[in-house]
Tab-separated table of C-alpha atoms in Angstrom:
chain	number	residue	atom	x	y	z
T	1	ALA	CA	-3.817	-9.195	-3.490
T	2	GLU	CA	-5.607	-11.909	-5.269
T	3	TYR	CA	-2.635	-14.014	-6.251
T	4	MET	CA	-4.538	-17.377	-5.803
T	5	GLY	CA	-7.875	-16.858	-7.480
T	6	ARG	CA	-10.751	-15.086	-8.757
T	7	HIS	CA	-14.827	-15.229	-7.204
T	8	SER	CA	-13.533	-18.154	-4.896
T	9	ILE	CA	-12.086	-15.109	-3.878
T	10	LEU	CA	-9.218	-16.576	-2.263
T	11	PHE	CA	-6.129	-14.136	-1.693
T	12	MET	CA	-3.520	-12.848	0.540
T	13	PRO	CA	-4.761	-9.620	2.137
T	14	PRO	CA	-2.641	-6.758	3.032
T	15	THR	CA	-2.855	-7.962	6.873
T	16	MET	CA	-1.384	-11.283	5.906
T	17	ARG	CA	1.461	-9.758	3.531
T	18	GLY	CA	2.137	-6.918	5.745
T	19	MET	CA	2.804	-9.554	9.109
T	20	LEU	CA	5.780	-10.904	6.975
T	21	VAL	CA	7.828	-8.268	8.776
T	22	LEU	CA	7.188	-7.361	12.508
T	23	LEU	CA	9.871	-4.477	13.303
T	24	VAL	CA	8.730	-2.844	16.945
T	25	VAL	CA	8.275	0.718	15.721
T	26	SER	CA	5.267	2.791	15.856
T	27	ALA	CA	4.014	6.116	14.226
T	28	LEU	CA	3.177	9.534	15.235
T	29	PHE	CA	1.479	11.720	12.746
T	30	VAL	CA	0.436	15.160	12.217
T	31	GLN	CA	-1.866	16.516	9.610
T	32	THR	CA	-1.231	19.649	7.489
T	33	TRP	CA	-2.293	21.331	4.783
T	34	ALA	CA	-0.543	23.466	2.086
T	35	THR	CA	-1.532	26.396	0.799
T	36	GLU	CA	-0.529	26.129	-3.033
T	37	GLN	CA	-3.256	26.196	-5.681
T	38	HIS	CA	-3.855	22.629	-5.348
T	39	LYS	CA	-4.183	22.089	-1.770
T	40	GLN	CA	-2.527	19.017	-0.222
T	41	HIS	CA	-3.641	16.643	2.610
T	42	ARG	CA	-0.226	15.160	4.200
T	43	ILE	CA	0.114	13.371	7.418
T	44	SER	CA	4.059	13.558	8.784
T	45	LEU	CA	5.439	10.705	10.617
T	46	LYS	CA	7.592	10.609	13.677
T	47	ARG	CA	8.896	7.104	14.698
T	48	LYS	CA	8.691	6.213	18.609
T	49	GLU	CA	9.142	3.325	20.776
T	50	MET	CA	6.026	2.216	22.714
T	51	SER	CA	4.432	-0.516	24.699
T	52	VAL	CA	1.507	-2.153	23.023
T	53	ASP	CA	-1.073	-0.624	25.249
T	54	GLU	CA	0.651	2.729	24.676
T	55	GLU	CA	0.488	2.354	21.149
T	56	ASP	CA	-3.084	1.407	21.108
T	57	ASP	CA	-4.056	4.407	22.858
T	58	PHE	CA	-1.969	6.758	21.309
T	59	PHE	CA	-3.355	5.743	17.893
T	60	ASP	CA	-6.664	5.950	18.791
T	61	PHE	CA	-6.267	9.715	20.291
T	62	ILE	CA	-4.137	10.788	17.051
T	63	ALA	CA	-7.070	9.177	14.928
T	64	LYS	CA	-9.592	11.024	16.781
T	65	GLN	CA	-7.748	14.570	16.249
T	66	GLN	CA	-6.808	13.467	12.545
T	67	THR	CA	-10.564	13.489	11.994
T	68	ARG	CA	-11.251	16.481	13.730
T	69	VAL	CA	-8.656	18.457	11.664
T	70	GLN	CA	-9.453	16.822	8.592
T	71	THR	CA	-13.351	17.676	9.102
T	72	ARG	CA	-12.422	21.169	9.506
T	73	ALA	CA	-10.061	21.395	6.882
T	74	SER	CA	-12.365	19.808	4.390
T	75	LYS	CA	-14.462	22.867	4.399
T	76	ASP	CA	-12.036	25.100	2.900
T	77	ALA	CA	-10.164	22.675	0.597
T	78	PRO	CA	-11.089	22.800	-3.232
T	79	ILE	CA	-13.288	20.071	-4.035
T	80	ALA	CA	-12.982	18.253	-7.735
T	81	VAL	CA	-16.011	16.501	-8.522
T	82	SER	CA	-17.701	15.024	-11.698
T	83	GLY	CA	-18.417	18.170	-14.088
T	84	THR	CA	-15.770	20.542	-12.520
T	85	HIS	CA	-12.201	21.173	-13.566
T	86	PRO	CA	-9.817	18.476	-12.699
T	87	VAL	CA	-6.906	18.895	-10.511
T	88	GLY	CA	-3.320	18.446	-10.890
T	89	GLU	CA	-2.045	16.674	-7.585
T	90	VAL	CA	-3.650	15.710	-4.557
T	91	ALA	CA	-1.548	14.120	-1.555
T	92	VAL	CA	-2.959	11.658	0.795
T	93	GLY	CA	-0.712	11.167	3.707
T	94	LEU	CA	0.174	7.674	4.745
T	95	SER	CA	0.462	6.443	8.247
T	96	ASN	CA	3.257	3.866	8.805
T	97	ILE	CA	2.475	1.053	11.063
T	98	LYS	CA	5.347	-0.852	12.448
T	99	ASN	CA	6.843	-0.972	8.931
T	100	THR	CA	4.465	-3.444	7.974
T	101	GLN	CA	1.424	-1.345	6.699
T	102	TYR	CA	1.058	1.723	5.077
T	103	VAL	CA	-2.567	3.373	5.865
T	104	GLY	CA	-4.230	6.456	4.816
T	105	ARG	CA	-7.436	8.000	5.264
T	106	VAL	CA	-10.281	8.294	3.126
T	107	GLY	CA	-14.297	9.743	3.556
T	108	ILE	CA	-17.489	7.870	2.881
T	109	GLY	CA	-20.722	9.235	2.609
T	110	THR	CA	-22.316	12.525	3.024
T	111	PRO	CA	-21.137	13.942	5.376
T	112	PRO	CA	-18.190	12.291	5.291
T	113	GLN	CA	-17.229	9.356	7.666
T	114	TYR	CA	-13.477	9.042	8.007
T	115	LEU	CA	-11.630	5.550	8.111
T	116	ASP	CA	-8.115	4.287	7.701
T	117	VAL	CA	-7.427	1.829	4.744
T	118	ILE	CA	-4.686	0.020	2.891
T	119	PHE	CA	-4.136	1.461	-0.552
T	120	ASP	CA	-3.117	-1.773	-2.308
T	121	THR	CA	-1.812	-1.920	-5.796
T	122	GLY	CA	-2.161	-5.784	-5.512
T	123	SER	CA	-5.902	-5.995	-5.633
T	124	SER	CA	-8.797	-4.120	-7.146
T	125	ASN	CA	-11.599	-3.974	-4.820
T	126	LEU	CA	-12.977	-1.681	-2.262
T	127	TRP	CA	-13.882	-2.969	1.130
T	128	VAL	CA	-14.843	-1.352	4.560
T	129	ALA	CA	-15.831	-2.477	7.799
T	130	SER	CA	-19.796	-1.767	8.382
T	131	SER	CA	-21.270	-0.861	11.267
T	132	LEU	CA	-23.536	-3.888	11.201
T	133	CYS	CA	-20.544	-5.976	11.993
T	134	GLN	CA	-20.581	-6.959	15.460
T	135	SER	CA	-17.873	-9.490	15.618
T	136	ASP	CA	-15.082	-9.086	17.784
T	137	PRO	CA	-12.640	-7.865	15.162
T	138	CYS	CA	-15.226	-5.532	13.421
T	139	LYS	CA	-14.997	-3.800	16.883
T	140	LEU	CA	-11.476	-2.981	16.662
T	141	HIS	CA	-11.936	-0.628	13.711
T	142	ALA	CA	-13.662	2.216	12.864
T	143	ARG	CA	-16.587	1.469	11.014
T	144	TYR	CA	-18.891	2.926	8.305
T	145	ASP	CA	-22.850	3.482	9.345
T	146	HIS	CA	-24.697	3.572	6.136
T	147	THR	CA	-27.693	5.030	7.888
T	148	LYS	CA	-25.785	8.503	8.473
T	149	SER	CA	-24.980	9.232	5.111
T	150	SER	CA	-27.579	11.224	2.891
T	151	SER	CA	-25.710	9.555	-0.767
T	152	TYR	CA	-26.288	6.050	0.656
T	153	VAL	CA	-27.709	3.731	-1.916
T	154	GLU	CA	-28.447	0.069	-1.220
T	155	VAL	CA	-27.278	-2.336	-4.039
T	156	GLY	CA	-28.021	-5.248	-1.963
T	157	TYR	CA	-26.132	-8.681	-3.070
T	158	GLU	CA	-24.027	-10.598	-0.717
T	159	VAL	CA	-20.706	-11.274	-0.791
T	160	GLN	CA	-18.449	-13.733	0.758
T	161	VAL	CA	-14.193	-13.583	0.793
T	162	LYS	CA	-12.078	-16.075	1.855
T	163	PHE	CA	-8.530	-15.396	2.839
T	164	GLY	CA	-5.952	-17.515	4.199
T	165	THR	CA	-6.126	-16.463	7.439
T	166	GLY	CA	-10.249	-16.183	7.901
T	167	ASN	CA	-13.106	-15.017	5.693
T	168	VAL	CA	-15.334	-11.981	5.752
T	169	GLY	CA	-18.826	-11.358	4.094
T	170	GLY	CA	-21.311	-8.665	3.700
T	171	PHE	CA	-23.021	-7.155	0.656
T	172	ILE	CA	-22.532	-4.348	-2.108
T	173	SER	CA	-23.178	-0.967	-1.256
T	174	GLN	CA	-22.694	2.756	-2.949
T	175	ASP	CA	-21.969	5.842	-1.713
T	176	ASP	CA	-19.600	9.042	-2.336
T	177	PHE	CA	-16.105	8.954	-1.433
T	178	THR	CA	-13.526	11.505	-0.734
T	179	LEU	CA	-9.927	11.376	-1.221
T	180	GLY	CA	-8.350	14.673	-0.012
T	181	PRO	CA	-10.246	17.197	-2.259
T	182	LEU	CA	-11.380	14.511	-4.821
T	183	LYS	CA	-15.140	13.579	-4.473
T	184	ILE	CA	-15.856	10.616	-6.120
T	185	ARG	CA	-19.717	10.095	-6.681
T	186	SER	CA	-21.727	6.894	-6.645
T	187	GLN	CA	-18.837	4.467	-5.656
T	188	SER	CA	-19.626	0.559	-5.355
T	189	PHE	CA	-17.766	-1.304	-2.569
T	190	GLY	CA	-18.142	-3.913	-0.204
T	191	GLU	CA	-19.461	-3.191	3.160
T	192	ILE	CA	-18.146	-6.270	5.611
T	193	SER	CA	-20.716	-7.318	7.958
T	194	GLU	CA	-18.899	-10.234	9.700
T	195	GLU	CA	-15.384	-11.085	10.102
T	196	HIS	CA	-14.067	-14.533	11.151
T	197	GLY	CA	-10.358	-15.306	11.900
T	198	GLU	CA	-7.447	-13.439	11.877
T	199	VAL	CA	-7.754	-11.530	8.866
T	200	PHE	CA	-8.068	-8.003	10.276
T	201	MET	CA	-7.574	-8.444	14.069
T	202	THR	CA	-4.350	-7.056	14.162
T	203	GLY	CA	-4.593	-4.365	11.682
T	204	LYS	CA	-5.246	-0.794	12.179
T	205	PHE	CA	-7.417	-0.196	9.306
T	206	SER	CA	-11.061	-0.438	8.457
T	207	GLY	CA	-10.781	-1.393	4.948
T	208	ILE	CA	-8.771	-2.146	1.700
T	209	LEU	CA	-8.559	0.279	-1.576
T	210	GLY	CA	-7.506	-1.768	-4.318
T	211	LEU	CA	-5.540	0.160	-7.058
T	212	ALA	CA	-5.166	-2.540	-9.560
T	213	TYR	CA	-6.687	-3.019	-13.005
T	214	PRO	CA	-10.513	-3.792	-13.255
T	215	ALA	CA	-9.793	-7.063	-15.031
T	216	LEU	CA	-8.758	-8.216	-11.403
T	217	SER	CA	-11.964	-6.441	-9.773
T	218	ALA	CA	-14.185	-9.182	-8.151
T	219	TYR	CA	-18.013	-9.024	-8.878
T	220	ASP	CA	-17.103	-6.669	-11.800
T	221	PHE	CA	-17.268	-3.428	-9.984
T	222	THR	CA	-15.682	-0.603	-10.822
T	223	PRO	CA	-12.455	0.097	-8.865
T	224	VAL	CA	-12.099	3.413	-7.257
T	225	PHE	CA	-9.094	4.941	-9.451
T	226	ASP	CA	-11.105	3.705	-12.466
T	227	SER	CA	-14.113	6.010	-11.096
T	228	VAL	CA	-11.710	8.636	-10.780
T	229	MET	CA	-10.711	8.309	-14.638
T	230	ASN	CA	-14.391	8.393	-15.310
T	231	GLN	CA	-15.083	11.142	-13.565
T	232	LYS	CA	-12.377	13.336	-14.875
T	233	LEU	CA	-11.327	14.121	-11.812
T	234	LEU	CA	-7.429	14.611	-12.399
T	235	ILE	CA	-5.380	16.107	-15.188
T	236	HIS	CA	-3.033	13.060	-15.491
T	237	ASN	CA	-4.300	9.936	-14.251
T	238	GLN	CA	-1.495	8.699	-12.373
T	239	PHE	CA	-0.731	8.059	-8.997
T	240	SER	CA	2.798	7.605	-6.968
T	241	PHE	CA	4.117	6.319	-3.564
T	242	TYR	CA	6.411	7.601	-1.495
T	243	PHE	CA	7.488	5.469	1.673
T	244	SER	CA	9.880	7.466	3.666
T	245	LYS	CA	13.042	6.321	6.150
T	246	LEU	CA	13.709	9.098	8.402
T	247	PRO	CA	11.676	10.022	10.989
T	248	LEU	CA	9.928	13.458	10.578
T	249	GLN	CA	9.448	12.828	7.033
T	250	GLU	CA	6.222	12.032	5.394
T	251	SER	CA	5.089	8.719	3.653
T	252	ALA	CA	2.324	9.903	1.014
T	253	LEU	CA	0.416	8.710	-1.942
T	254	PHE	CA	0.077	11.325	-4.573
T	255	PHE	CA	-2.581	11.272	-7.256
T	256	GLY	CA	-2.301	12.978	-10.469
T	257	GLY	CA	1.343	12.576	-10.572
T	258	ALA	CA	4.630	12.789	-8.771
T	259	ASP	CA	6.048	15.164	-6.432
T	260	PRO	CA	9.869	16.186	-7.067
T	261	GLN	CA	10.298	16.748	-3.581
T	262	TYR	CA	10.242	12.923	-2.973
T	263	TYR	CA	12.811	11.752	-5.456
T	264	THR	CA	15.899	12.687	-7.280
T	265	GLY	CA	17.239	12.276	-10.992
T	266	ASN	CA	14.736	11.151	-13.756
T	267	PHE	CA	12.086	8.341	-14.016
T	268	THR	CA	13.027	5.125	-15.382
T	269	TYR	CA	9.757	3.766	-17.299
T	270	VAL	CA	8.722	0.144	-17.664
T	271	PRO	CA	5.671	-1.083	-19.632
T	272	VAL	CA	2.664	-2.871	-18.083
T	273	ALA	CA	3.297	-6.536	-19.676
T	274	LYS	CA	-0.495	-7.441	-18.237
T	275	LYS	CA	-3.072	-5.315	-17.522
T	276	PHE	CA	-4.450	-7.161	-14.264
T	277	TYR	CA	-2.019	-6.729	-11.416
T	278	TRP	CA	0.519	-4.267	-11.985
T	279	GLU	CA	2.740	-6.515	-14.002
T	280	ILE	CA	6.124	-6.265	-15.253
T	281	ARG	CA	8.960	-8.695	-16.790
T	282	MET	CA	12.026	-9.225	-14.730
T	283	ASP	CA	15.033	-10.214	-16.604
T	284	ASP	CA	17.447	-11.914	-13.298
T	285	VAL	CA	18.732	-10.776	-9.994
T	286	SER	CA	22.483	-10.532	-9.735
T	287	VAL	CA	24.664	-10.942	-6.923
T	288	ASN	CA	27.835	-9.140	-6.777
T	289	GLY	CA	27.392	-8.571	-10.582
T	290	VAL	CA	26.948	-12.643	-10.975
T	291	ARG	CA	23.547	-13.124	-12.621
T	292	GLN	CA	21.523	-16.099	-11.114
T	293	SER	CA	19.886	-17.186	-13.837
T	294	LEU	CA	16.398	-17.027	-12.034
T	295	CYS	CA	13.984	-16.189	-14.753
T	296	PRO	CA	13.122	-17.803	-18.022
T	297	ALA	CA	13.980	-16.367	-21.558
T	298	GLN	CA	10.548	-14.187	-21.642
T	299	GLY	CA	11.333	-12.872	-17.946
T	300	CYS	CA	9.723	-13.442	-14.708
T	301	LYS	CA	6.470	-12.099	-13.714
T	302	THR	CA	6.442	-9.567	-11.353
T	303	VAL	CA	4.283	-7.410	-9.722
T	304	LEU	CA	4.669	-4.476	-7.840
T	305	ASP	CA	2.365	-4.275	-4.493
T	306	THR	CA	2.026	-1.539	-1.880
T	307	GLY	CA	0.096	-4.182	-0.024
T	308	THR	CA	3.189	-6.466	0.395
T	309	SER	CA	5.743	-5.724	3.333
T	310	LEU	CA	8.917	-7.802	1.634
T	311	VAL	CA	10.010	-9.075	-1.651
T	312	THR	CA	8.545	-12.481	-2.346
T	313	GLY	CA	9.262	-15.075	-4.874
T	314	PRO	CA	8.974	-18.794	-5.887
T	315	SER	CA	10.473	-20.749	-3.230
T	316	SER	CA	13.036	-22.695	-5.469
T	317	GLU	CA	14.405	-19.707	-6.900
T	318	LEU	CA	14.557	-17.648	-3.970
T	319	GLN	CA	16.373	-20.591	-2.312
T	320	ILE	CA	19.203	-19.945	-4.900
T	321	LEU	CA	19.281	-16.296	-4.010
T	322	LEU	CA	19.432	-16.919	-0.337
T	323	SER	CA	22.103	-19.291	-0.506
T	324	SER	CA	24.211	-17.075	-2.725
T	325	VAL	CA	23.520	-14.031	-0.307
T	326	ASN	CA	24.189	-16.397	2.781
T	327	ILE	CA	23.106	-13.655	5.392
T	328	ASP	CA	24.575	-14.782	9.035
T	329	PHE	CA	21.430	-14.967	11.473
T	330	ASP	CA	23.612	-13.233	13.888
T	331	CYS	CA	25.136	-10.165	11.316
T	332	GLY	CA	28.469	-11.851	11.715
T	333	ASN	CA	28.970	-10.886	7.924
T	334	PHE	CA	27.144	-8.282	7.360
T	335	ASP	CA	29.882	-5.938	6.266
T	336	HIS	CA	30.598	-8.382	3.671
T	337	LEU	CA	27.674	-9.004	2.186
T	338	PRO	CA	27.158	-8.588	-1.521
T	339	THR	CA	25.068	-6.151	-3.597
T	340	LEU	CA	21.689	-7.518	-5.032
T	341	THR	CA	20.628	-6.019	-8.526
T	342	PHE	CA	17.054	-6.555	-9.856
T	343	HIS	CA	17.505	-6.421	-13.519
T	344	ILE	CA	14.223	-5.493	-15.144
T	345	ASN	CA	13.489	-4.443	-18.540
T	346	GLY	CA	16.899	-3.833	-19.394
T	347	TYR	CA	17.688	-1.317	-16.256
T	348	ASP	CA	19.203	-2.017	-13.262
T	349	PHE	CA	18.033	-1.298	-9.601
T	350	PRO	CA	20.924	-2.106	-7.081
T	351	PHE	CA	20.158	-2.705	-3.388
T	352	SER	CA	22.898	-2.733	-0.880
T	353	PRO	CA	22.573	-4.834	2.531
T	354	GLU	CA	21.492	-2.148	4.509
T	355	GLU	CA	18.292	-2.042	2.034
T	356	TYR	CA	17.678	-5.609	1.779
T	357	VAL	CA	18.718	-7.119	5.200
T	358	LEU	CA	16.228	-6.634	8.165
T	359	LEU	CA	17.891	-5.942	11.309
T	360	SER	CA	16.453	-6.230	15.023
T	361	ARG	CA	17.696	-6.717	18.297
T	362	ALA	CA	16.935	-9.870	20.553
T	363	ASN	CA	15.012	-7.799	23.171
T	364	GLU	CA	11.938	-5.633	22.556
T	365	ASP	CA	13.428	-2.772	24.258
T	366	GLY	CA	16.116	-2.750	21.887
T	367	SER	CA	19.075	-4.179	23.812
T	368	GLY	CA	20.709	-7.443	23.407
T	369	PRO	CA	22.584	-8.534	20.164
T	370	ARG	CA	21.624	-7.800	16.579
T	371	HIS	CA	19.740	-10.277	14.357
T	372	CYS	CA	19.819	-10.220	10.385
T	373	LYS	CA	16.898	-11.845	8.278
T	374	PRO	CA	16.521	-11.396	4.651
T	375	GLY	CA	13.964	-9.094	3.397
T	376	PHE	CA	12.697	-11.820	1.192
T	377	MET	CA	9.924	-14.391	1.675
T	378	PRO	CA	9.182	-17.487	-0.343
T	379	LEU	CA	5.324	-17.365	-1.727
T	380	ASP	CA	4.524	-20.178	-4.607
T	381	VAL	CA	1.596	-18.772	-6.739
T	382	PRO	CA	-0.184	-21.327	-9.011
T	383	GLU	CA	-0.670	-20.872	-12.794
T	384	PRO	CA	-1.891	-19.479	-14.443
T	385	ARG	CA	-1.178	-16.492	-12.066
T	386	GLY	CA	1.980	-17.781	-11.242
T	387	PRO	CA	4.866	-18.329	-10.885
T	388	LEU	CA	5.580	-14.668	-10.021
T	389	TRP	CA	7.855	-12.101	-7.712
T	390	ILE	CA	6.235	-9.680	-5.774
T	391	LEU	CA	8.127	-6.289	-5.297
T	392	GLY	CA	6.695	-4.931	-2.174
T	393	ASP	CA	7.415	-1.894	0.390
T	394	LEU	CA	10.965	-2.778	0.850
T	395	PHE	CA	11.695	-2.277	-2.907
T	396	MET	CA	9.638	0.913	-3.121
T	397	ARG	CA	10.953	2.713	-0.152
T	398	LYS	CA	14.233	3.021	-2.044
T	399	TYR	CA	12.553	3.716	-5.516
T	400	TYR	CA	9.690	6.122	-5.665
T	401	THR	CA	7.154	4.549	-7.768
T	402	MET	CA	4.654	5.746	-10.430
T	403	PHE	CA	2.038	4.074	-11.609
T	404	ASP	CA	0.670	5.597	-14.947
T	405	ARG	CA	-2.569	4.311	-16.179
T	406	GLU	CA	-2.273	7.104	-19.106
T	407	ASN	CA	0.422	5.247	-20.499
T	408	ASP	CA	0.133	1.537	-18.784
T	409	ARG	CA	3.564	1.936	-17.346
T	410	ILE	CA	5.482	2.052	-13.908
T	411	GLY	CA	7.993	4.638	-13.316
T	412	PHE	CA	10.875	4.265	-10.880
T	413	ALA	CA	13.225	7.153	-9.511
T	414	LEU	CA	15.360	7.131	-6.540
T	415	ALA	CA	13.299	8.283	-3.505
T	416	ARG	CA	14.745	11.051	-1.631
T	417	HIS	CA	15.384	10.248	1.983
T	418	THR	CA	17.343	13.197	3.157
T	419	PRO	CA	15.687	16.843	3.789
T	420	LEU	CA	15.553	19.042	0.959
T	421	GLN	CA	18.322	22.021	1.585
């Protein structure tokens, strides 16, 4: 997400944000297609421990199988394009990469070339690796080849993007995109022709698809979801995320609304404070019911960001919070840790120690003593964008989160992490 500046362009990418946590799990995913009126494209996830080499080989194998199935299934799926009837709900499966990145598949061009991207509510631009890129990081990913697309349009002007761990360069292109059965016409995006540093070196993805507001978009081109809205592809201009916990359950991004199979109860809605990030106001954080006075009277700027693994906050305020929680590294006080509650717009969002503490073992094979770390990291964002808090995947794993562009609000419901009876 672009938390540091615009048009420079300096920001922390999902790769770097995702690497705030390193948990030794890998994803096994299988694609299925539903047969309801609005067919859904989903990928189930099963976690399994593997070596690094086994994981790389297995991921590449599954990616090839997914592309084969996806190409075959797309022939039968109803396609919503500009000028046709909008659809109600589209579900795009997300693959969980070590609990630090959630990636899903998009198609680019005619015929579609399928690439894995991070769906990032902390940024607005769309970037994909180009076949013209021959640097070592680029060769780790599937790449888009515009010479193989009959719908490709050259836009031409060059772009340079600076990240905290490297930089990329490329140019603006235009082509058709598919998200499950949605077909987005003439989408502008950045085609990356050079990568330097470690921006994408460890990422199991070929691009970043930003889902924040257009005001955050660099080079002023239209974000993907705004194209969806402009082309009237959905009945409701909303999207929502479900990040699973249990093996055999899906993680998914739903376009067009929310799927009640994946949450319980009703939604609590919070208005967007500024249409830039998905920004709201947090009142405070409490520890066992005791407010920590971390926010000013007008509230803390707080961003919901699917490209961030953890919860981040200004270093001074976060130090106060961590001192109050006082997590022992050896997990000695785990059973006595307090409940943390985020107070947002007058509503309470509690977290138990099992939900905010990161548990690991000393050895990679899962043996050895337990280690406990807080699921929080300091991040000092300078004014005028900061200071701000970021509620990342740790928060959204507990609370199924809807991003509502129709009403400029964010909805939270308790995520369902047990199978439906």
